[in-house]
């Protein structure tokens, strides 16, 4: 799961990122959780790990 809210854009990053939309971070996380809930019954097995990448914590000092 990619979290596209970063404090600044890294020169090497090829992912979609936003440095000016931190106000959308909470809604994005909620949407990811709803998507997981909607799809988990269709998976043949429960995932052992879900990898979350991005800079949500680094870019949201009010939520740390």
mmCIF file of N, CA and C in Angstrom:
data_model
loop_
_atom_site.group_PDB
_atom_site.id
_atom_site.type_symbol
_atom_site.label_atom_id
_atom_site.label_comp_id
_atom_site.label_asym_id
_atom_site.label_seq_id
_atom_site.Cartn_x
_atom_site.Cartn_y
_atom_site.Cartn_z
ATOM 1 N N UNK A 1 0.859 -1.163 0.000
ATOM 2 C CA UNK A 1 0.000 0.000 0.000
ATOM 3 C C UNK A 1 0.902 1.222 0.000
ATOM 4 N N UNK A 2 0.749 2.049 -0.995
ATOM 5 C CA UNK A 2 1.558 3.266 -1.084
ATOM 6 C C UNK A 2 0.799 4.428 -0.453
ATOM 7 N N UNK A 3 1.477 5.153 0.416
ATOM 8 C CA UNK A 3 0.904 6.347 1.040
ATOM 9 C C UNK A 3 1.576 7.547 0.387
ATOM 10 N N UNK A 4 0.853 8.304 -0.440
ATOM 11 C CA UNK A 4 1.482 9.313 -1.301
ATOM 12 C C UNK A 4 1.644 10.711 -0.711
ATOM 13 N N UNK A 5 1.612 10.846 0.593
ATOM 14 C CA UNK A 5 1.695 12.176 1.201
ATOM 15 C C UNK A 5 3.073 12.369 1.826
ATOM 16 N N UNK A 6 3.890 13.180 1.192
ATOM 17 C CA UNK A 6 5.278 13.367 1.610
ATOM 18 C C UNK A 6 5.546 14.827 1.954
ATOM 19 N N UNK A 7 6.491 15.034 2.859
ATOM 20 C CA UNK A 7 6.878 16.400 3.220
ATOM 21 C C UNK A 7 7.588 17.079 2.058
ATOM 22 N N UNK A 8 8.349 16.295 1.302
ATOM 23 C CA UNK A 8 9.025 16.812 0.110
ATOM 24 C C UNK A 8 9.221 15.656 -0.855
ATOM 25 N N UNK A 9 9.446 15.975 -2.099
ATOM 26 C CA UNK A 9 9.622 14.947 -3.122
ATOM 27 C C UNK A 9 11.090 14.572 -3.223
ATOM 28 N N UNK A 10 11.399 13.295 -3.090
ATOM 29 C CA UNK A 10 12.772 12.809 -3.235
ATOM 30 C C UNK A 10 13.121 12.733 -4.720
ATOM 31 N N UNK A 11 14.334 13.087 -5.059
ATOM 32 C CA UNK A 11 14.765 13.088 -6.458
ATOM 33 C C UNK A 11 14.664 11.711 -7.109
ATOM 34 N N UNK A 12 14.878 10.658 -6.355
ATOM 35 C CA UNK A 12 14.902 9.303 -6.897
ATOM 36 C C UNK A 12 13.530 8.631 -6.940
ATOM 37 N N UNK A 13 12.514 9.238 -6.362
ATOM 38 C CA UNK A 13 11.208 8.597 -6.226
ATOM 39 C C UNK A 13 10.432 8.608 -7.540
ATOM 40 N N UNK A 14 9.933 7.428 -7.928
ATOM 41 C CA UNK A 14 9.137 7.301 -9.144
ATOM 42 C C UNK A 14 7.645 7.136 -8.832
ATOM 43 N N UNK A 15 7.298 7.162 -7.556
ATOM 44 C CA UNK A 15 5.907 6.988 -7.150
ATOM 45 C C UNK A 15 5.136 8.301 -7.231
ATOM 46 N N UNK A 16 3.825 8.182 -7.335
ATOM 47 C CA UNK A 16 2.972 9.360 -7.257
ATOM 48 C C UNK A 16 3.020 9.868 -5.827
ATOM 49 N N UNK A 17 3.389 11.135 -5.656
ATOM 50 C CA UNK A 17 3.431 11.725 -4.324
ATOM 51 C C UNK A 17 2.859 13.132 -4.371
ATOM 52 N N UNK A 18 2.355 13.571 -3.230
ATOM 53 C CA UNK A 18 1.799 14.915 -3.105
ATOM 54 C C UNK A 18 2.411 15.581 -1.881
ATOM 55 N N UNK A 19 2.888 16.791 -2.048
ATOM 56 C CA UNK A 19 3.472 17.530 -0.930
ATOM 57 C C UNK A 19 2.528 18.610 -0.412
ATOM 58 N N UNK A 20 1.392 18.768 -1.070
ATOM 59 C CA UNK A 20 0.473 19.848 -0.704
ATOM 60 C C UNK A 20 -0.946 19.360 -0.397
ATOM 61 N N UNK A 21 -1.103 18.082 -0.124
ATOM 62 C CA UNK A 21 -2.449 17.534 0.094
ATOM 63 C C UNK A 21 -2.563 16.740 1.393
ATOM 64 N N UNK A 22 -1.840 17.158 2.406
ATOM 65 C CA UNK A 22 -1.861 16.430 3.675
ATOM 66 C C UNK A 22 -3.259 16.363 4.277
ATOM 67 N N UNK A 23 -4.106 17.311 3.924
ATOM 68 C CA UNK A 23 -5.480 17.315 4.441
ATOM 69 C C UNK A 23 -6.280 16.104 3.958
ATOM 70 N N UNK A 24 -5.785 15.405 2.935
ATOM 71 C CA UNK A 24 -6.470 14.233 2.406
ATOM 72 C C UNK A 24 -5.983 12.925 3.026
ATOM 73 N N UNK A 25 -4.951 12.976 3.841
ATOM 74 C CA UNK A 25 -4.317 11.759 4.357
ATOM 75 C C UNK A 25 -5.288 10.883 5.145
ATOM 76 N N UNK A 26 -6.048 11.447 6.032
ATOM 77 C CA UNK A 26 -6.968 10.658 6.849
ATOM 78 C C UNK A 26 -8.028 9.970 5.985
ATOM 79 N N UNK A 27 -8.565 10.679 5.015
ATOM 80 C CA UNK A 27 -9.559 10.090 4.107
ATOM 81 C C UNK A 27 -8.943 8.974 3.278
ATOM 82 N N UNK A 28 -7.687 9.144 2.886
ATOM 83 C CA UNK A 28 -6.982 8.128 2.099
ATOM 84 C C UNK A 28 -6.813 6.846 2.917
ATOM 85 N N UNK A 29 -6.386 6.988 4.159
ATOM 86 C CA UNK A 29 -6.215 5.821 5.025
ATOM 87 C C UNK A 29 -7.562 5.136 5.245
ATOM 88 N N UNK A 30 -8.611 5.892 5.479
ATOM 89 C CA UNK A 30 -9.947 5.312 5.638
ATOM 90 C C UNK A 30 -10.366 4.537 4.393
ATOM 91 N N UNK A 31 -10.087 5.083 3.215
ATOM 92 C CA UNK A 31 -10.432 4.404 1.958
ATOM 93 C C UNK A 31 -9.641 3.108 1.806
ATOM 94 N N UNK A 32 -8.372 3.123 2.186
ATOM 95 C CA UNK A 32 -7.557 1.901 2.127
ATOM 96 C C UNK A 32 -8.132 0.827 3.041
ATOM 97 N N UNK A 33 -8.548 1.207 4.238
ATOM 98 C CA UNK A 33 -9.134 0.245 5.171
ATOM 99 C C UNK A 33 -10.463 -0.299 4.655
ATOM 100 N N UNK A 34 -11.280 0.553 4.061
ATOM 101 C CA UNK A 34 -12.551 0.086 3.471
ATOM 102 C C UNK A 34 -12.282 -0.881 2.323
ATOM 103 N N UNK A 35 -11.284 -0.589 1.505
ATOM 104 C CA UNK A 35 -10.928 -1.464 0.389
ATOM 105 C C UNK A 35 -10.470 -2.829 0.909
ATOM 106 N N UNK A 36 -9.648 -2.818 1.938
ATOM 107 C CA UNK A 36 -9.195 -4.075 2.546
ATOM 108 C C UNK A 36 -10.392 -4.890 3.047
ATOM 109 N N UNK A 37 -11.283 -4.238 3.776
ATOM 110 C CA UNK A 37 -12.459 -4.930 4.313
ATOM 111 C C UNK A 37 -13.319 -5.519 3.197
ATOM 112 N N UNK A 38 -13.479 -4.784 2.110
ATOM 113 C CA UNK A 38 -14.317 -5.242 1.000
ATOM 114 C C UNK A 38 -13.699 -6.424 0.260
ATOM 115 N N UNK A 39 -12.379 -6.506 0.217
ATOM 116 C CA UNK A 39 -11.715 -7.539 -0.574
ATOM 117 C C UNK A 39 -11.254 -8.754 0.215
ATOM 118 N N UNK A 40 -11.147 -8.654 1.512
ATOM 119 C CA UNK A 40 -10.501 -9.725 2.273
ATOM 120 C C UNK A 40 -11.230 -11.056 2.205
ATOM 121 N N UNK A 41 -12.526 -11.069 2.056
ATOM 122 C CA UNK A 41 -13.265 -12.325 1.961
ATOM 123 C C UNK A 41 -12.941 -13.080 0.676
ATOM 124 N N UNK A 42 -12.529 -12.379 -0.365
ATOM 125 C CA UNK A 42 -12.232 -13.013 -1.648
ATOM 126 C C UNK A 42 -10.837 -13.642 -1.683
ATOM 127 N N UNK A 43 -9.984 -13.312 -0.731
ATOM 128 C CA UNK A 43 -8.627 -13.865 -0.722
ATOM 129 C C UNK A 43 -8.653 -15.311 -0.233
ATOM 130 N N UNK A 44 -7.853 -16.183 -0.861
ATOM 131 C CA UNK A 44 -7.850 -17.584 -0.444
ATOM 132 C C UNK A 44 -7.257 -17.787 0.954
ATOM 133 N N UNK A 45 -6.418 -16.877 1.391
ATOM 134 C CA UNK A 45 -5.817 -16.972 2.725
ATOM 135 C C UNK A 45 -5.628 -15.566 3.282
ATOM 136 N N UNK A 46 -5.609 -15.483 4.580
ATOM 137 C CA UNK A 46 -5.378 -14.188 5.228
ATOM 138 C C UNK A 46 -3.910 -13.791 5.037
ATOM 139 N N UNK A 47 -3.651 -12.543 4.633
ATOM 140 C CA UNK A 47 -2.250 -12.147 4.446
ATOM 141 C C UNK A 47 -1.511 -12.129 5.783
ATOM 142 N N UNK A 48 -0.261 -12.583 5.747
ATOM 143 C CA UNK A 48 0.561 -12.556 6.948
ATOM 144 C C UNK A 48 1.162 -11.191 7.185
ATOM 145 N N UNK A 49 1.332 -10.438 6.096
ATOM 146 C CA UNK A 49 1.958 -9.122 6.177
ATOM 147 C C UNK A 49 1.314 -8.194 5.167
ATOM 148 N N UNK A 50 1.129 -6.963 5.547
ATOM 149 C CA UNK A 50 0.722 -5.912 4.616
ATOM 150 C C UNK A 50 1.785 -4.832 4.709
ATOM 151 N N UNK A 51 2.453 -4.557 3.591
ATOM 152 C CA UNK A 51 3.536 -3.584 3.561
ATOM 153 C C UNK A 51 2.967 -2.210 3.237
ATOM 154 N N UNK A 52 3.226 -1.259 4.097
ATOM 155 C CA UNK A 52 2.780 0.117 3.890
ATOM 156 C C UNK A 52 4.013 0.971 3.687
ATOM 157 N N UNK A 53 4.071 1.663 2.551
ATOM 158 C CA UNK A 53 5.239 2.486 2.231
ATOM 159 C C UNK A 53 4.804 3.906 1.921
ATOM 160 N N UNK A 54 5.656 4.824 2.235
ATOM 161 C CA UNK A 54 5.380 6.228 1.994
ATOM 162 C C UNK A 54 5.808 7.036 3.198
ATOM 163 N N UNK A 55 5.419 8.267 3.219
ATOM 164 C CA UNK A 55 5.909 9.163 4.267
ATOM 165 C C UNK A 55 4.782 9.815 5.043
ATOM 166 N N UNK A 56 3.713 9.103 5.290
ATOM 167 C CA UNK A 56 2.576 9.695 5.993
ATOM 168 C C UNK A 56 2.984 10.273 7.345
ATOM 169 N N UNK A 57 3.684 9.539 8.157
ATOM 170 C CA UNK A 57 4.082 10.036 9.473
ATOM 171 C C UNK A 57 5.046 11.206 9.362
ATOM 172 N N UNK A 58 5.984 11.119 8.443
ATOM 173 C CA UNK A 58 6.967 12.196 8.298
ATOM 174 C C UNK A 58 6.327 13.487 7.819
ATOM 175 N N UNK A 59 5.195 13.376 7.145
ATOM 176 C CA UNK A 59 4.584 14.570 6.574
ATOM 177 C C UNK A 59 3.388 15.074 7.371
ATOM 178 N N UNK A 60 3.034 14.397 8.450
ATOM 179 C CA UNK A 60 1.867 14.795 9.228
ATOM 180 C C UNK A 60 2.250 15.008 10.692
ATOM 181 N N UNK A 61 2.992 16.052 10.988
ATOM 182 C CA UNK A 61 3.461 16.241 12.363
ATOM 183 C C UNK A 61 2.339 16.377 13.378
ATOM 184 N N UNK A 62 1.166 16.828 12.967
ATOM 185 C CA UNK A 62 0.048 16.967 13.894
ATOM 186 C C UNK A 62 -0.502 15.621 14.345
ATOM 187 N N UNK A 63 -0.235 14.569 13.581
ATOM 188 C CA UNK A 63 -0.779 13.253 13.890
ATOM 189 C C UNK A 63 0.246 12.324 14.519
ATOM 190 N N UNK A 64 1.472 12.773 14.759
ATOM 191 C CA UNK A 64 2.492 11.883 15.317
ATOM 192 C C UNK A 64 2.368 11.756 16.806
#
